[in-house]
Amino acid sequence: MAVVISVANQKGGVGKTTLTMNLAYALADMGRKVLLVDIDPQFNLTFGLVGMDVLQYGDRNVGTLMTRDSDIEETIVKVRENIDLIPSHLNLSAKEIEIINTYNRERRLEKALTPILPDYDYVFIDNPPSMGIFLVNSLTASDYVLIPLELSYFGVIGMQLMFNLMRMIREETNENLKLLGLVPNKFTRQTKVPKMRLKELKETYPDAPILTTIPKAIALEKAQSQGVSIFEFEGDGRAAKAFAKLAREVVEIVEG
């Protein structure tokens, strides 16, 4: 039975999509079968994985799945061995209004995913940088939340917003939701600020697990622009080694 993990942060630009994609590749290379769900109307994950083929999925994407205009078997796209995708699409923003007006709207994604959970080891949901019906659906359907963040002043302060939202979700729709960990992203040692913010983060949230730090790397940007994982682009680089380590941490926490 798959473990469902939301990659989420209400702050934009923290590297959610890059983290989701490369962590999935690392786990796939470890023999785990992974389903990626792109619930972000900006569809960056979908575009990164299938390119302009995103245009083909107007009638079978995460939005049509949640409005029950498509079933899950026809919506899943095979990306490569051990990685499948439920794509986003240009029309997802329009679907949001339709979903808001449906019965049991917070559980639409959860109910759609339930039949295929036995087919996977992990499901990762890439979320939009906003608190809306898509993020609420994602957290309601998830076992864990993985939070990437940049080690800036506003990045650290913004953690409280995510923790408040998680508490609300536990009270209202998913009492079993747990924090998998925080992932400091785009880390650089060129200045003392990130190291200082990391220290502040540990002091402010002593109970929050802080996982492997992902370095700021040009290779990650280039890999994403070419629609490939960091392992395909620069498999022996610092970023690839960091993602491989993060995948091992996730497996250790989730699988024991």
PDB file of N, CA, C and O in Angstrom, residues 77-145:
ATOM      1  N   VAL A  77      -0.342   8.486 -16.547  1.00  0.00           N
ATOM      2  CA  VAL A  77       0.595   8.504 -17.670  1.00  0.00           C
ATOM      3  C   VAL A  77       1.899   7.843 -17.226  1.00  0.00           C
ATOM      4  O   VAL A  77       2.462   8.194 -16.183  1.00  0.00           O
ATOM      5  N   LYS A  78       2.384   6.893 -17.993  1.00  0.00           N
ATOM      6  CA  LYS A  78       3.668   6.258 -17.677  1.00  0.00           C
ATOM      7  C   LYS A  78       4.806   7.165 -18.124  1.00  0.00           C
ATOM      8  O   LYS A  78       4.862   7.578 -19.287  1.00  0.00           O
ATOM      9  N   VAL A  79       5.725   7.484 -17.215  1.00  0.00           N
ATOM     10  CA  VAL A  79       6.854   8.366 -17.518  1.00  0.00           C
ATOM     11  C   VAL A  79       8.097   7.558 -17.844  1.00  0.00           C
ATOM     12  O   VAL A  79       8.775   7.800 -18.844  1.00  0.00           O
ATOM     13  N   ARG A  80       8.401   6.599 -17.007  1.00  0.00           N
ATOM     14  CA  ARG A  80       9.550   5.713 -17.190  1.00  0.00           C
ATOM     15  C   ARG A  80       9.366   4.549 -16.229  1.00  0.00           C
ATOM     16  O   ARG A  80       8.369   4.471 -15.518  1.00  0.00           O
ATOM     17  N   GLU A  81      10.305   3.626 -16.217  1.00  0.00           N
ATOM     18  CA  GLU A  81      10.182   2.495 -15.303  1.00  0.00           C
ATOM     19  C   GLU A  81      10.070   2.981 -13.857  1.00  0.00           C
ATOM     20  O   GLU A  81      10.861   3.814 -13.408  1.00  0.00           O
ATOM     21  N   ASN A  82       9.048   2.516 -13.172  1.00  0.00           N
ATOM     22  CA  ASN A  82       8.804   2.817 -11.753  1.00  0.00           C
ATOM     23  C   ASN A  82       8.273   4.225 -11.485  1.00  0.00           C
ATOM     24  O   ASN A  82       8.133   4.608 -10.322  1.00  0.00           O
ATOM     25  N   ILE A  83       7.994   5.015 -12.525  1.00  0.00           N
ATOM     26  CA  ILE A  83       7.429   6.352 -12.304  1.00  0.00           C
ATOM     27  C   ILE A  83       6.235   6.587 -13.220  1.00  0.00           C
ATOM     28  O   ILE A  83       6.351   6.510 -14.446  1.00  0.00           O
ATOM     29  N   ASP A  84       5.083   6.857 -12.622  1.00  0.00           N
ATOM     30  CA  ASP A  84       3.874   7.244 -13.346  1.00  0.00           C
ATOM     31  C   ASP A  84       3.463   8.644 -12.901  1.00  0.00           C
ATOM     32  O   ASP A  84       3.920   9.140 -11.869  1.00  0.00           O
ATOM     33  N   LEU A  85       2.577   9.252 -13.679  1.00  0.00           N
ATOM     34  CA  LEU A  85       2.173  10.637 -13.431  1.00  0.00           C
ATOM     35  C   LEU A  85       0.671  10.806 -13.622  1.00  0.00           C
ATOM     36  O   LEU A  85       0.108  10.295 -14.592  1.00  0.00           O
ATOM     37  N   ILE A  86       0.034  11.510 -12.702  1.00  0.00           N
ATOM     38  CA  ILE A  86      -1.285  12.073 -12.956  1.00  0.00           C
ATOM     39  C   ILE A  86      -1.046  13.545 -13.279  1.00  0.00           C
ATOM     40  O   ILE A  86      -0.644  14.325 -12.404  1.00  0.00           O
ATOM     41  N   PRO A  87      -1.229  13.954 -14.540  1.00  0.00           N
ATOM     42  CA  PRO A  87      -0.801  15.282 -14.970  1.00  0.00           C
ATOM     43  C   PRO A  87      -1.739  16.398 -14.534  1.00  0.00           C
ATOM     44  O   PRO A  87      -2.919  16.185 -14.240  1.00  0.00           O
ATOM     45  N   SER A  88      -1.183  17.594 -14.520  1.00  0.00           N
ATOM     46  CA  SER A  88      -1.970  18.817 -14.421  1.00  0.00           C
ATOM     47  C   SER A  88      -2.242  19.295 -15.851  1.00  0.00           C
ATOM     48  O   SER A  88      -1.827  18.649 -16.819  1.00  0.00           O
ATOM     49  N   HIS A  89      -2.937  20.423 -15.977  1.00  0.00           N
ATOM     50  CA  HIS A  89      -3.264  20.925 -17.317  1.00  0.00           C
ATOM     51  C   HIS A  89      -3.599  22.406 -17.239  1.00  0.00           C
ATOM     52  O   HIS A  89      -3.857  22.951 -16.157  1.00  0.00           O
ATOM     53  N   LEU A  90      -3.603  23.042 -18.398  1.00  0.00           N
ATOM     54  CA  LEU A  90      -3.953  24.459 -18.497  1.00  0.00           C
ATOM     55  C   LEU A  90      -5.325  24.764 -17.912  1.00  0.00           C
ATOM     56  O   LEU A  90      -5.566  25.860 -17.408  1.00  0.00           O
ATOM     57  N   ASN A  91      -6.231  23.806 -17.973  1.00  0.00           N
ATOM     58  CA  ASN A  91      -7.606  24.064 -17.545  1.00  0.00           C
ATOM     59  C   ASN A  91      -7.850  23.804 -16.060  1.00  0.00           C
ATOM     60  O   ASN A  91      -8.996  23.874 -15.598  1.00  0.00           O
ATOM     61  N   LEU A  92      -6.797  23.527 -15.302  1.00  0.00           N
ATOM     62  CA  LEU A  92      -6.991  23.155 -13.902  1.00  0.00           C
ATOM     63  C   LEU A  92      -7.575  24.293 -13.069  1.00  0.00           C
ATOM     64  O   LEU A  92      -8.413  24.054 -12.187  1.00  0.00           O
ATOM     65  N   SER A  93      -7.161  25.526 -13.331  1.00  0.00           N
ATOM     66  CA  SER A  93      -7.701  26.664 -12.582  1.00  0.00           C
ATOM     67  C   SER A  93      -9.213  26.767 -12.749  1.00  0.00           C
ATOM     68  O   SER A  93      -9.941  27.075 -11.797  1.00  0.00           O
ATOM     69  N   ALA A  94      -9.703  26.498 -13.956  1.00  0.00           N
ATOM     70  CA  ALA A  94     -11.149  26.545 -14.203  1.00  0.00           C
ATOM     71  C   ALA A  94     -11.866  25.441 -13.440  1.00  0.00           C
ATOM     72  O   ALA A  94     -13.002  25.618 -12.979  1.00  0.00           O
ATOM     73  N   LYS A  95     -11.204  24.297 -13.290  1.00  0.00           N
ATOM     74  CA  LYS A  95     -11.800  23.175 -12.560  1.00  0.00           C
ATOM     75  C   LYS A  95     -11.942  23.485 -11.073  1.00  0.00           C
ATOM     76  O   LYS A  95     -12.801  22.909 -10.396  1.00  0.00           O
ATOM     77  N   GLU A  96     -11.087  24.384 -10.558  1.00  0.00           N
ATOM     78  CA  GLU A  96     -11.122  24.699  -9.130  1.00  0.00           C
ATOM     79  C   GLU A  96     -12.502  25.186  -8.695  1.00  0.00           C
ATOM     80  O   GLU A  96     -13.021  24.782  -7.648  1.00  0.00           O
ATOM     81  N   ILE A  97     -13.118  26.042  -9.501  1.00  0.00           N
ATOM     82  CA  ILE A  97     -14.448  26.579  -9.175  1.00  0.00           C
ATOM     83  C   ILE A  97     -15.478  25.460  -9.145  1.00  0.00           C
ATOM     84  O   ILE A  97     -16.340  25.397  -8.254  1.00  0.00           O
ATOM     85  N   GLU A  98     -15.367  24.550 -10.096  1.00  0.00           N
ATOM     86  CA  GLU A  98     -16.300  23.425 -10.153  1.00  0.00           C
ATOM     87  C   GLU A  98     -16.148  22.523  -8.929  1.00  0.00           C
ATOM     88  O   GLU A  98     -17.144  22.077  -8.342  1.00  0.00           O
ATOM     89  N   ILE A  99     -14.892  22.289  -8.525  1.00  0.00           N
ATOM     90  CA  ILE A  99     -14.627  21.421  -7.377  1.00  0.00           C
ATOM     91  C   ILE A  99     -15.140  22.046  -6.076  1.00  0.00           C
ATOM     92  O   ILE A  99     -15.712  21.357  -5.222  1.00  0.00           O
ATOM     93  N   ILE A 100     -14.968  23.353  -5.934  1.00  0.00           N
ATOM     94  CA  ILE A 100     -15.407  24.047  -4.722  1.00  0.00           C
ATOM     95  C   ILE A 100     -16.903  23.868  -4.493  1.00  0.00           C
ATOM     96  O   ILE A 100     -17.359  23.821  -3.348  1.00  0.00           O
ATOM     97  N   ASN A 101     -17.656  23.728  -5.571  1.00  0.00           N
ATOM     98  CA  ASN A 101     -19.111  23.632  -5.462  1.00  0.00           C
ATOM     99  C   ASN A 101     -19.634  22.193  -5.421  1.00  0.00           C
ATOM    100  O   ASN A 101     -20.834  21.967  -5.531  1.00  0.00           O
ATOM    101  N   THR A 102     -18.715  21.218  -5.268  1.00  0.00           N
ATOM    102  CA  THR A 102     -19.140  19.819  -5.237  1.00  0.00           C
ATOM    103  C   THR A 102     -19.291  19.320  -3.807  1.00  0.00           C
ATOM    104  O   THR A 102     -18.728  19.877  -2.868  1.00  0.00           O
ATOM    105  N   TYR A 103     -20.032  18.231  -3.652  1.00  0.00           N
ATOM    106  CA  TYR A 103     -20.219  17.593  -2.354  1.00  0.00           C
ATOM    107  C   TYR A 103     -18.913  16.936  -1.905  1.00  0.00           C
ATOM    108  O   TYR A 103     -18.198  16.350  -2.697  1.00  0.00           O
ATOM    109  N   ASN A 104     -18.614  17.050  -0.600  1.00  0.00           N
ATOM    110  CA  ASN A 104     -17.425  16.419  -0.016  1.00  0.00           C
ATOM    111  C   ASN A 104     -16.159  16.847  -0.759  1.00  0.00           C
ATOM    112  O   ASN A 104     -15.279  16.036  -1.057  1.00  0.00           O
ATOM    113  N   ARG A 105     -16.069  18.130  -1.046  1.00  0.00           N
ATOM    114  CA  ARG A 105     -15.019  18.666  -1.909  1.00  0.00           C
ATOM    115  C   ARG A 105     -13.614  18.438  -1.372  1.00  0.00           C
ATOM    116  O   ARG A 105     -12.661  18.328  -2.150  1.00  0.00           O
ATOM    117  N   GLU A 106     -13.437  18.360  -0.056  1.00  0.00           N
ATOM    118  CA  GLU A 106     -12.097  18.201   0.524  1.00  0.00           C
ATOM    119  C   GLU A 106     -11.526  16.804   0.297  1.00  0.00           C
ATOM    120  O   GLU A 106     -10.316  16.596   0.437  1.00  0.00           O
ATOM    121  N   ARG A 107     -12.379  15.850  -0.057  1.00  0.00           N
ATOM    122  CA  ARG A 107     -11.938  14.456  -0.169  1.00  0.00           C
ATOM    123  C   ARG A 107     -11.953  13.931  -1.605  1.00  0.00           C
ATOM    124  O   ARG A 107     -11.843  12.727  -1.838  1.00  0.00           O
ATOM    125  N   ARG A 108     -12.086  14.811  -2.571  1.00  0.00           N
ATOM    126  CA  ARG A 108     -12.157  14.380  -3.969  1.00  0.00           C
ATOM    127  C   ARG A 108     -10.886  13.641  -4.407  1.00  0.00           C
ATOM    128  O   ARG A 108     -10.944  12.604  -5.066  1.00  0.00           O
ATOM    129  N   LEU A 109      -9.723  14.176  -4.055  1.00  0.00           N
ATOM    130  CA  LEU A 109      -8.467  13.528  -4.465  1.00  0.00           C
ATOM    131  C   LEU A 109      -8.272  12.218  -3.703  1.00  0.00           C
ATOM    132  O   LEU A 109      -7.854  11.213  -4.287  1.00  0.00           O
ATOM    133  N   GLU A 110      -8.541  12.239  -2.416  1.00  0.00           N
ATOM    134  CA  GLU A 110      -8.392  11.029  -1.601  1.00  0.00           C
ATOM    135  C   GLU A 110      -9.208   9.879  -2.182  1.00  0.00           C
ATOM    136  O   GLU A 110      -8.700   8.760  -2.336  1.00  0.00           O
ATOM    137  N   LYS A 111     -10.464  10.131  -2.509  1.00  0.00           N
ATOM    138  CA  LYS A 111     -11.329   9.076  -3.039  1.00  0.00           C
ATOM    139  C   LYS A 111     -10.866   8.604  -4.415  1.00  0.00           C
ATOM    140  O   LYS A 111     -10.971   7.417  -4.742  1.00  0.00           O
ATOM    141  N   ALA A 112     -10.316   9.520  -5.207  1.00  0.00           N
ATOM    142  CA  ALA A 112      -9.843   9.139  -6.541  1.00  0.00           C
ATOM    143  C   ALA A 112      -8.598   8.253  -6.465  1.00  0.00           C
ATOM    144  O   ALA A 112      -8.438   7.328  -7.269  1.00  0.00           O
ATOM    145  N   LEU A 113      -7.719   8.521  -5.506  1.00  0.00           N
ATOM    146  CA  LEU A 113      -6.459   7.781  -5.404  1.00  0.00           C
ATOM    147  C   LEU A 113      -6.606   6.418  -4.740  1.00  0.00           C
ATOM    148  O   LEU A 113      -5.821   5.503  -5.008  1.00  0.00           O
ATOM    149  N   THR A 114      -7.585   6.267  -3.872  1.00  0.00           N
ATOM    150  CA  THR A 114      -7.705   5.052  -3.061  1.00  0.00           C
ATOM    151  C   THR A 114      -7.630   3.744  -3.858  1.00  0.00           C
ATOM    152  O   THR A 114      -6.912   2.815  -3.450  1.00  0.00           O
ATOM    153  N   PRO A 115      -8.289   3.622  -5.022  1.00  0.00           N
ATOM    154  CA  PRO A 115      -8.265   2.328  -5.725  1.00  0.00           C
ATOM    155  C   PRO A 115      -6.886   1.899  -6.216  1.00  0.00           C
ATOM    156  O   PRO A 115      -6.643   0.695  -6.388  1.00  0.00           O
ATOM    157  N   ILE A 116      -5.981   2.856  -6.456  1.00  0.00           N
ATOM    158  CA  ILE A 116      -4.687   2.474  -7.041  1.00  0.00           C
ATOM    159  C   ILE A 116      -3.539   2.485  -6.025  1.00  0.00           C
ATOM    160  O   ILE A 116      -2.399   2.196  -6.372  1.00  0.00           O
ATOM    161  N   LEU A 117      -3.810   2.795  -4.784  1.00  0.00           N
ATOM    162  CA  LEU A 117      -2.744   2.836  -3.778  1.00  0.00           C
ATOM    163  C   LEU A 117      -2.014   1.501  -3.619  1.00  0.00           C
ATOM    164  O   LEU A 117      -0.791   1.487  -3.399  1.00  0.00           O
ATOM    165  N   PRO A 118      -2.685   0.361  -3.746  1.00  0.00           N
ATOM    166  CA  PRO A 118      -1.949  -0.905  -3.650  1.00  0.00           C
ATOM    167  C   PRO A 118      -0.937  -1.126  -4.770  1.00  0.00           C
ATOM    168  O   PRO A 118      -0.074  -2.008  -4.653  1.00  0.00           O
ATOM    169  N   ASP A 119      -1.021  -0.354  -5.844  1.00  0.00           N
ATOM    170  CA  ASP A 119      -0.134  -0.552  -6.999  1.00  0.00           C
ATOM    171  C   ASP A 119       1.202   0.169  -6.859  1.00  0.00           C
ATOM    172  O   ASP A 119       2.092  -0.009  -7.707  1.00  0.00           O
ATOM    173  N   TYR A 120       1.363   1.000  -5.826  1.00  0.00           N
ATOM    174  CA  TYR A 120       2.558   1.832  -5.693  1.00  0.00           C
ATOM    175  C   TYR A 120       3.160   1.725  -4.291  1.00  0.00           C
ATOM    176  O   TYR A 120       2.486   1.322  -3.335  1.00  0.00           O
ATOM    177  N   ASP A 121       4.422   2.123  -4.206  1.00  0.00           N
ATOM    178  CA  ASP A 121       5.086   2.238  -2.899  1.00  0.00           C
ATOM    179  C   ASP A 121       4.951   3.655  -2.348  1.00  0.00           C
ATOM    180  O   ASP A 121       4.787   3.837  -1.144  1.00  0.00           O
ATOM    181  N   TYR A 122       5.053   4.643  -3.253  1.00  0.00           N
ATOM    182  CA  TYR A 122       4.970   6.047  -2.848  1.00  0.00           C
ATOM    183  C   TYR A 122       4.105   6.821  -3.826  1.00  0.00           C
ATOM    184  O   TYR A 122       4.159   6.594  -5.038  1.00  0.00           O
ATOM    185  N   VAL A 123       3.330   7.762  -3.277  1.00  0.00           N
ATOM    186  CA  VAL A 123       2.637   8.757  -4.081  1.00  0.00           C
ATOM    187  C   VAL A 123       3.104  10.121  -3.593  1.00  0.00           C
ATOM    188  O   VAL A 123       3.001  10.431  -2.399  1.00  0.00           O
ATOM    189  N   PHE A 124       3.651  10.924  -4.504  1.00  0.00           N
ATOM    190  CA  PHE A 124       4.074  12.280  -4.172  1.00  0.00           C
ATOM    191  C   PHE A 124       3.154  13.277  -4.860  1.00  0.00           C
ATOM    192  O   PHE A 124       2.918  13.186  -6.070  1.00  0.00           O
ATOM    193  N   ILE A 125       2.641  14.238  -4.092  1.00  0.00           N
ATOM    194  CA  ILE A 125       1.748  15.257  -4.639  1.00  0.00           C
ATOM    195  C   ILE A 125       2.473  16.594  -4.643  1.00  0.00           C
ATOM    196  O   ILE A 125       2.903  17.087  -3.592  1.00  0.00           O
ATOM    197  N   ASP A 126       2.621  17.175  -5.829  1.00  0.00           N
ATOM    198  CA  ASP A 126       3.258  18.487  -5.988  1.00  0.00           C
ATOM    199  C   ASP A 126       2.176  19.554  -5.926  1.00  0.00           C
ATOM    200  O   ASP A 126       1.256  19.560  -6.751  1.00  0.00           O
ATOM    201  N   ASN A 127       2.276  20.457  -4.958  1.00  0.00           N
ATOM    202  CA  ASN A 127       1.188  21.379  -4.633  1.00  0.00           C
ATOM    203  C   ASN A 127       1.442  22.809  -5.088  1.00  0.00           C
ATOM    204  O   ASN A 127       2.591  23.237  -5.219  1.00  0.00           O
ATOM    205  N   PRO A 128       0.360  23.568  -5.269  1.00  0.00           N
ATOM    206  CA  PRO A 128       0.511  24.997  -5.602  1.00  0.00           C
ATOM    207  C   PRO A 128       0.949  25.789  -4.372  1.00  0.00           C
ATOM    208  O   PRO A 128       0.721  25.359  -3.229  1.00  0.00           O
ATOM    209  N   PRO A 129       1.556  26.956  -4.578  1.00  0.00           N
ATOM    210  CA  PRO A 129       2.012  27.792  -3.453  1.00  0.00           C
ATOM    211  C   PRO A 129       0.888  28.671  -2.916  1.00  0.00           C
ATOM    212  O   PRO A 129       1.004  29.909  -2.893  1.00  0.00           O
ATOM    213  N   SER A 130      -0.204  28.045  -2.523  1.00  0.00           N
ATOM    214  CA  SER A 130      -1.339  28.804  -2.006  1.00  0.00           C
ATOM    215  C   SER A 130      -2.198  27.888  -1.166  1.00  0.00           C
ATOM    216  O   SER A 130      -2.175  26.664  -1.331  1.00  0.00           O
ATOM    217  N   MET A 131      -2.970  28.485  -0.259  1.00  0.00           N
ATOM    218  CA  MET A 131      -3.883  27.691   0.551  1.00  0.00           C
ATOM    219  C   MET A 131      -5.259  27.747  -0.093  1.00  0.00           C
ATOM    220  O   MET A 131      -5.986  28.720   0.036  1.00  0.00           O
ATOM    221  N   GLY A 132      -5.607  26.690  -0.810  1.00  0.00           N
ATOM    222  CA  GLY A 132      -6.885  26.622  -1.485  1.00  0.00           C
ATOM    223  C   GLY A 132      -7.387  25.199  -1.481  1.00  0.00           C
ATOM    224  O   GLY A 132      -6.852  24.330  -0.777  1.00  0.00           O
ATOM    225  N   ILE A 133      -8.388  24.931  -2.297  1.00  0.00           N
ATOM    226  CA  ILE A 133      -9.027  23.623  -2.289  1.00  0.00           C
ATOM    227  C   ILE A 133      -8.080  22.518  -2.749  1.00  0.00           C
ATOM    228  O   ILE A 133      -8.186  21.365  -2.300  1.00  0.00           O
ATOM    229  N   PHE A 134      -7.111  22.831  -3.618  1.00  0.00           N
ATOM    230  CA  PHE A 134      -6.181  21.804  -4.073  1.00  0.00           C
ATOM    231  C   PHE A 134      -5.243  21.375  -2.942  1.00  0.00           C
ATOM    232  O   PHE A 134      -5.011  20.183  -2.734  1.00  0.00           O
ATOM    233  N   LEU A 135      -4.698  22.328  -2.213  1.00  0.00           N
ATOM    234  CA  LEU A 135      -3.808  21.991  -1.101  1.00  0.00           C
ATOM    235  C   LEU A 135      -4.573  21.263   0.005  1.00  0.00           C
ATOM    236  O   LEU A 135      -4.061  20.297   0.589  1.00  0.00           O
ATOM    237  N   VAL A 136      -5.789  21.690   0.289  1.00  0.00           N
ATOM    238  CA  VAL A 136      -6.611  21.017   1.304  1.00  0.00           C
ATOM    239  C   VAL A 136      -6.881  19.568   0.883  1.00  0.00           C
ATOM    240  O   VAL A 136      -6.782  18.636   1.689  1.00  0.00           O
ATOM    241  N   ASN A 137      -7.207  19.346  -0.397  1.00  0.00           N
ATOM    242  CA  ASN A 137      -7.401  17.987  -0.901  1.00  0.00           C
ATOM    243  C   ASN A 137      -6.129  17.161  -0.753  1.00  0.00           C
ATOM    244  O   ASN A 137      -6.184  15.993  -0.358  1.00  0.00           O
ATOM    245  N   SER A 138      -5.015  17.756  -1.089  1.00  0.00           N
ATOM    246  CA  SER A 138      -3.737  17.057  -1.024  1.00  0.00           C
ATOM    247  C   SER A 138      -3.410  16.612   0.402  1.00  0.00           C
ATOM    248  O   SER A 138      -3.070  15.455   0.648  1.00  0.00           O
ATOM    249  N   LEU A 139      -3.537  17.521   1.350  1.00  0.00           N
ATOM    250  CA  LEU A 139      -3.200  17.200   2.737  1.00  0.00           C
ATOM    251  C   LEU A 139      -4.201  16.219   3.334  1.00  0.00           C
ATOM    252  O   LEU A 139      -3.843  15.376   4.161  1.00  0.00           O
ATOM    253  N   THR A 140      -5.442  16.302   2.910  1.00  0.00           N
ATOM    254  CA  THR A 140      -6.459  15.360   3.382  1.00  0.00           C
ATOM    255  C   THR A 140      -6.152  13.948   2.904  1.00  0.00           C
ATOM    256  O   THR A 140      -6.418  12.964   3.606  1.00  0.00           O
ATOM    257  N   ALA A 141      -5.553  13.829   1.725  1.00  0.00           N
ATOM    258  CA  ALA A 141      -5.251  12.520   1.139  1.00  0.00           C
ATOM    259  C   ALA A 141      -3.916  11.949   1.588  1.00  0.00           C
ATOM    260  O   ALA A 141      -3.605  10.793   1.279  1.00  0.00           O
ATOM    261  N   SER A 142      -3.125  12.716   2.318  1.00  0.00           N
ATOM    262  CA  SER A 142      -1.730  12.351   2.578  1.00  0.00           C
ATOM    263  C   SER A 142      -1.499  11.727   3.946  1.00  0.00           C
ATOM    264  O   SER A 142      -2.212  11.996   4.917  1.00  0.00           O
ATOM    265  N   ASP A 143      -0.450  10.914   4.001  1.00  0.00           N
ATOM    266  CA  ASP A 143       0.049  10.388   5.272  1.00  0.00           C
ATOM    267  C   ASP A 143       1.073  11.343   5.883  1.00  0.00           C
ATOM    268  O   ASP A 143       1.143  11.483   7.107  1.00  0.00           O
ATOM    269  N   TYR A 144       1.865  11.967   5.011  1.00  0.00           N
ATOM    270  CA  TYR A 144       2.955  12.837   5.464  1.00  0.00           C
ATOM    271  C   TYR A 144       2.989  14.130   4.651  1.00  0.00           C
ATOM    272  O   TYR A 144       2.496  14.171   3.521  1.00  0.00           O
ATOM    273  N   VAL A 145       3.631  15.139   5.239  1.00  0.00           N
ATOM    274  CA  VAL A 145       3.953  16.378   4.528  1.00  0.00           C
ATOM    275  C   VAL A 145       5.459  16.561   4.542  1.00  0.00           C
ATOM    276  O   VAL A 145       6.106  16.437   5.598  1.00  0.00           O
TER     277      VAL A 145
END
